[in-house]
XYZ file of C-alpha atoms in Angstrom:
370
model
C -24.232 36.275 -7.371
C -26.492 36.443 -10.408
C -24.128 34.316 -12.462
C -24.493 31.483 -9.970
C -28.254 31.383 -10.452
C -28.155 31.023 -14.231
C -26.160 27.824 -14.581
C -27.716 25.273 -16.965
C -29.934 22.704 -15.289
C -29.252 18.994 -15.722
C -32.308 16.839 -15.093
C -32.143 13.348 -13.634
C -31.834 11.550 -16.968
C -29.092 13.885 -18.152
C -27.168 13.264 -14.933
C -27.770 9.548 -15.282
C -26.354 9.361 -18.796
C -23.361 11.527 -17.934
C -22.529 9.393 -14.903
C -22.960 6.131 -16.818
C -20.605 7.422 -19.514
C -17.922 8.247 -16.899
C -18.474 4.872 -15.257
C -17.985 3.022 -18.575
C -21.529 1.651 -18.338
C -23.115 3.100 -21.494
C -20.904 0.886 -23.620
C -18.048 -1.398 -22.690
C -14.702 0.338 -22.978
C -11.689 -0.921 -24.903
C -9.467 -0.408 -21.889
C -7.165 -2.527 -19.758
C -8.284 -3.541 -16.281
C -5.424 -1.578 -14.760
C -6.378 1.605 -16.620
C -10.021 1.135 -15.675
C -9.191 0.738 -11.976
C -7.146 3.930 -12.152
C -9.858 5.825 -14.039
C -12.506 4.745 -11.530
C -10.243 5.636 -8.574
C -10.561 2.095 -7.306
C -13.233 -0.572 -7.061
C -15.358 -1.185 -3.989
C -14.162 -4.534 -2.672
C -15.580 -5.603 0.682
C -15.989 -9.049 -0.843
C -13.540 -10.792 -3.162
C -15.609 -11.208 -6.326
C -17.310 -7.800 -6.820
C -14.293 -6.076 -8.456
C -14.258 -8.760 -11.142
C -17.958 -8.290 -11.893
C -17.548 -4.513 -11.873
C -14.905 -4.757 -14.566
C -16.934 -7.228 -16.622
C -19.839 -4.760 -16.697
C -17.527 -2.015 -17.950
C -14.844 -3.506 -20.183
C -14.905 -5.236 -23.546
C -13.500 -8.771 -23.498
C -12.661 -8.676 -19.780
C -11.786 -12.023 -18.230
C -11.164 -12.630 -14.518
C -7.568 -13.733 -15.023
C -6.654 -10.184 -16.081
C -7.433 -8.732 -12.666
C -6.134 -11.865 -10.946
C -2.815 -11.282 -12.697
C -2.678 -7.701 -11.447
C -3.287 -8.905 -7.910
C -0.611 -11.584 -8.097
C 1.959 -9.248 -9.657
C 1.137 -6.620 -7.002
C 0.094 -4.068 -9.588
C -3.251 -3.919 -7.768
C -3.989 -4.329 -4.073
C -6.924 -4.505 -1.656
C -6.913 -2.030 1.235
C -9.020 0.334 3.326
C -9.277 3.801 1.793
C -12.422 5.809 1.034
C -15.268 5.687 3.539
C -13.194 3.279 5.652
C -14.091 0.517 3.204
C -11.931 -1.927 1.282
C -11.106 -0.944 -2.288
C -9.047 -2.516 -5.037
C -6.538 0.102 -6.189
C -3.618 0.327 -8.530
C -0.307 0.227 -6.695
C 0.228 3.944 -7.341
C -3.149 4.918 -5.939
C -2.728 2.623 -2.948
C 0.446 4.492 -2.027
C -0.922 7.991 -2.588
C -4.692 7.915 -1.970
C -4.416 6.359 1.476
C -2.371 9.347 2.777
C -5.079 11.655 1.417
C -7.803 9.988 3.508
C -5.583 9.351 6.536
C -7.093 12.272 8.510
C -10.476 10.530 8.295
C -8.936 7.294 9.558
C -7.365 9.203 12.454
C -10.773 10.631 13.372
C -12.235 7.143 13.234
C -9.829 6.020 15.956
C -11.215 8.767 18.191
C -14.591 7.031 18.259
C -12.885 4.165 20.099
C -10.849 6.244 22.527
C -12.718 4.849 25.555
C -11.440 1.359 24.731
C -7.949 2.743 24.100
C -7.437 4.442 27.466
C -3.728 4.387 28.286
C -2.730 3.254 24.787
C 0.053 5.227 23.102
C -1.125 5.264 19.480
C 2.316 6.060 18.117
C 3.741 3.095 19.979
C 0.812 0.944 18.783
C 1.523 1.816 15.164
C 5.228 1.092 15.637
C 4.603 -2.311 17.213
C 1.923 -3.308 14.713
C 4.075 -2.269 11.761
C 7.024 -4.348 12.917
C 4.727 -7.316 13.562
C 3.007 -7.347 10.147
C 6.160 -6.532 8.207
C 7.953 -9.543 9.678
C 5.300 -11.644 7.918
C 1.645 -11.093 6.950
C -0.675 -11.551 9.917
C -4.370 -12.038 10.551
C -6.253 -9.332 12.388
C -6.684 -11.761 15.280
C -2.922 -12.205 15.503
C -2.399 -8.431 15.417
C -4.948 -7.988 18.178
C -3.283 -10.613 20.383
C 0.132 -9.039 19.845
C -1.180 -5.633 20.926
C -3.023 -7.089 23.914
C 0.339 -8.316 25.151
C 1.378 -4.669 25.452
C -1.964 -3.295 26.649
C -3.882 -6.144 28.310
C -6.492 -3.818 29.788
C -7.467 -2.280 26.445
C -10.569 -3.264 24.507
C -9.500 -5.869 21.898
C -11.784 -4.545 19.157
C -10.558 -0.991 19.722
C -6.968 -2.173 19.326
C -7.893 -3.806 16.004
C -9.541 -0.629 14.750
C -6.563 1.467 15.795
C -4.129 -0.789 13.940
C -6.300 -0.806 10.804
C -6.688 2.960 10.855
C -3.168 3.974 11.816
C -1.443 1.694 9.315
C -2.008 1.333 5.537
C -2.670 -2.406 5.640
C -3.192 -4.444 2.484
C -4.740 -7.879 2.154
C -2.058 -10.096 0.666
C -2.696 -12.709 -1.995
C -4.068 -15.306 -2.548
C -6.891 -13.260 -1.000
C -8.580 -11.413 -3.851
C -7.346 -13.719 -6.627
C -10.134 -15.199 -8.758
C -10.459 -18.947 -8.407
C -8.224 -19.158 -5.342
C -9.085 -19.096 -1.680
C -7.320 -17.478 1.210
C -8.125 -15.828 4.498
C -7.346 -12.202 5.250
C -3.674 -11.720 6.067
C -2.253 -8.235 6.319
C 0.964 -6.312 5.896
C 1.720 -2.680 5.121
C 1.330 -1.415 1.596
C 4.957 -0.245 1.599
C 6.182 -3.689 2.609
C 3.975 -5.479 0.069
C 4.931 -3.226 -2.827
C 8.566 -2.860 -1.833
C 8.642 0.914 -1.936
C 7.709 3.772 0.364
C 4.368 5.520 0.249
C 4.394 8.706 -1.767
C 3.061 12.063 -0.761
C -0.716 12.254 -0.694
C -2.173 13.055 -4.093
C -2.995 16.775 -4.166
C -6.642 17.184 -3.299
C -7.236 19.383 -6.359
C -5.967 16.582 -8.615
C -8.240 14.068 -6.917
C -11.236 16.393 -7.366
C -10.566 16.419 -11.095
C -10.190 12.641 -11.163
C -13.414 12.225 -9.200
C -15.310 14.416 -11.657
C -13.880 12.429 -14.569
C -15.234 9.212 -13.045
C -18.393 10.353 -11.216
C -19.331 13.822 -12.484
C -21.158 16.055 -12.784
C -21.124 16.246 -8.999
C -21.590 18.493 -6.019
C -19.115 19.128 -3.232
C -21.225 16.904 -0.968
C -21.163 14.156 -3.596
C -17.382 14.002 -3.513
C -17.313 14.237 0.266
C -19.644 11.223 0.379
C -17.391 9.261 -1.968
C -14.170 10.095 -0.153
C -15.446 10.073 3.404
C -13.778 13.483 3.803
C -15.089 16.893 4.792
C -14.162 20.476 3.949
C -13.594 19.996 0.238
C -15.375 23.223 -0.719
C -12.108 25.171 -0.871
C -10.668 22.798 -3.473
C -13.737 23.173 -5.684
C -13.575 26.943 -5.352
C -9.923 26.982 -6.393
C -10.830 24.923 -9.438
C -14.068 26.743 -10.272
C -12.614 28.988 -13.011
C -11.630 25.941 -15.047
C -14.775 23.879 -14.439
C -18.189 23.734 -16.052
C -20.938 24.492 -13.538
C -24.531 23.273 -13.625
C -27.452 22.846 -11.258
C -29.647 19.841 -10.686
C -33.432 19.938 -10.484
C -33.239 20.923 -6.814
C -30.909 23.828 -7.455
C -27.797 22.097 -6.112
C -24.615 23.321 -7.758
C -22.806 20.660 -9.790
C -19.254 20.855 -11.085
C -17.768 19.072 -14.069
C -14.821 18.929 -16.414
C -15.610 21.125 -19.420
C -14.807 18.464 -22.020
C -16.161 15.429 -20.152
C -18.895 13.432 -21.915
C -22.461 14.469 -21.182
C -24.507 12.342 -23.599
C -28.024 13.192 -24.643
C -30.580 12.110 -22.059
C -32.176 9.782 -24.631
C -28.939 7.859 -25.285
C -29.725 4.130 -24.969
C -28.378 2.471 -21.837
C -28.122 -1.333 -22.039
C -28.900 -3.589 -19.062
C -25.954 -4.098 -16.744
C -25.498 -6.594 -13.918
C -23.586 -5.053 -11.016
C -22.298 -6.845 -7.932
C -22.960 -5.836 -4.377
C -20.993 -2.749 -3.331
C -20.599 -1.050 -6.705
C -19.344 2.510 -6.363
C -21.926 3.694 -8.883
C -24.530 3.309 -6.140
C -22.402 4.611 -3.261
C -20.472 7.650 -4.432
C -22.964 10.530 -4.426
C -24.813 12.268 -1.623
C -27.865 12.389 -3.898
C -28.198 9.007 -5.584
C -31.409 9.770 -7.462
C -29.405 9.925 -10.707
C -29.361 6.114 -10.512
C -31.800 5.134 -7.743
C -35.396 6.373 -7.909
C -36.560 7.695 -4.513
C -39.354 5.139 -4.254
C -36.900 2.213 -4.304
C -34.250 3.731 -2.086
C -32.886 1.187 0.382
C -34.062 -1.895 -1.490
C -30.577 -3.083 -2.338
C -30.029 -4.063 1.294
C -31.619 -6.500 3.729
C -30.244 -5.807 7.186
C -26.475 -5.830 6.745
C -26.657 -7.871 3.537
C -26.067 -6.036 0.258
C -27.645 -7.500 -2.884
C -26.372 -7.634 -6.444
C -28.149 -5.045 -8.559
C -29.495 -4.706 -12.085
C -29.563 -1.537 -14.162
C -32.259 -1.214 -16.810
C -32.348 1.914 -18.963
C -29.555 3.197 -16.761
C -31.460 3.066 -13.471
C -31.639 0.576 -10.629
C -34.411 -1.823 -11.670
C -33.972 -5.023 -9.703
C -31.794 -7.545 -7.928
C -30.110 -10.718 -9.119
C -28.290 -13.746 -7.856
C -26.359 -16.515 -9.519
C -26.268 -20.173 -8.581
C -24.102 -22.153 -10.960
C -25.373 -21.450 -14.477
C -28.738 -20.124 -13.315
C -29.337 -16.413 -12.846
C -32.456 -15.307 -11.022
C -33.604 -11.757 -11.739
C -36.072 -10.045 -9.436
C -37.449 -6.873 -10.988
C -38.888 -3.950 -9.044
C -41.414 -3.288 -11.795
C -42.788 -4.638 -15.035
C -40.655 -5.237 -18.116
C -41.672 -5.920 -21.687
C -40.768 -9.240 -23.329
C -38.215 -7.423 -25.454
C -36.630 -5.873 -22.380
C -36.494 -9.262 -20.665
C -34.735 -10.659 -23.705
C -32.088 -7.923 -23.405
C -31.633 -8.663 -19.702
C -31.358 -12.395 -20.348
C -28.762 -11.860 -23.080
C -26.666 -9.734 -20.726
C -26.960 -12.376 -17.999
C -25.786 -15.080 -20.388
C -22.837 -12.929 -21.444
C -21.875 -12.378 -17.812
C -22.007 -16.031 -16.794
C -20.046 -17.121 -19.866
C -17.371 -14.445 -19.452
C -16.960 -15.062 -15.748
C -16.732 -18.834 -16.049
C -13.593 -19.943 -14.250
C -12.999 -23.035 -16.381
C -11.330 -23.162 -19.794
C -14.465 -24.520 -21.430
C -17.668 -22.610 -22.064
C -20.270 -23.256 -19.363
C -23.365 -25.308 -19.921
C -26.403 -23.472 -21.202
C -27.193 -20.480 -19.014
C -30.653 -20.349 -17.500
C -32.204 -16.965 -16.681
C -35.263 -16.954 -14.469
C -37.425 -13.931 -13.759
C -38.882 -14.117 -10.277
C -42.097 -12.524 -9.140
C -41.930 -8.747 -8.945
C -40.195 -7.576 -5.800
C -42.757 -6.015 -3.450
């Protein structure tokens, strides 16, 4: 027991720099988009554009057509996985991570059991699979098909059951930069032309999570995955892991050779889209979000684009054409504002859809957010 009380302590800044290094946010990585998506275990993707902005913030020389090409060639797909949210995954992870989190999706269906009275879920999955594999369908079409079999069931509950019981992917052109398309769904096996593999071993996924989000607690990973009862996996791996504690005494695990930069390592400004996993994948988010500004990235159900300054959440931003408006939570020096403006200009230029460079980028600093 004594050995567990003497682990080195990592303060908030040390955790911040370590996490930014794993997230490729201390400096842009010379890495392909596909390798980055795999390293990060997927990109949060409720909306179409955020994965593109996430990769721009992390990769040197990234251009939207790189990810668009992966989507069109089916090397990357959009589907529901962790936390019952849509992620962009590599094809391999789409086939093997979804089975890992399937128990959580099965539990989710139970919340809707009242609206599914009399519905045979095995039969539902069989019917829905045949329907979407004949051709990609909208969720409304899936719901209507299932209502034909169970007209007394709650329509929304039928939709949830189909989404949870089947590994549905959003087919292109949805998710392709510069193109438009509504959500049409088929199974991941049908879209990729091969069967789903066995679920990735949970121990392997723990190691991958630590590589991308560590140092982290058991609860941190459970928050990221939307799974419970992961303690046993961490205990099996404990002999080969580095163990620390945070300032509150919470035990943190890490890969022994993973980067843990000095707490004073410079962290450049980074513009992140709404729904970036950096802000969503730990039970304790104080390594990036100061307690006094917790919750300020949302208004009702609307998530805002966020700005990191010195590695921490420092404001919000929005883009309209070639103008970027930055709303800071606190004061910033003129030099710091220059750094933020330069990063904004880089983002707008890199993410320009046209072949020509955009007109001059305008960066406006709004009044300090209350």
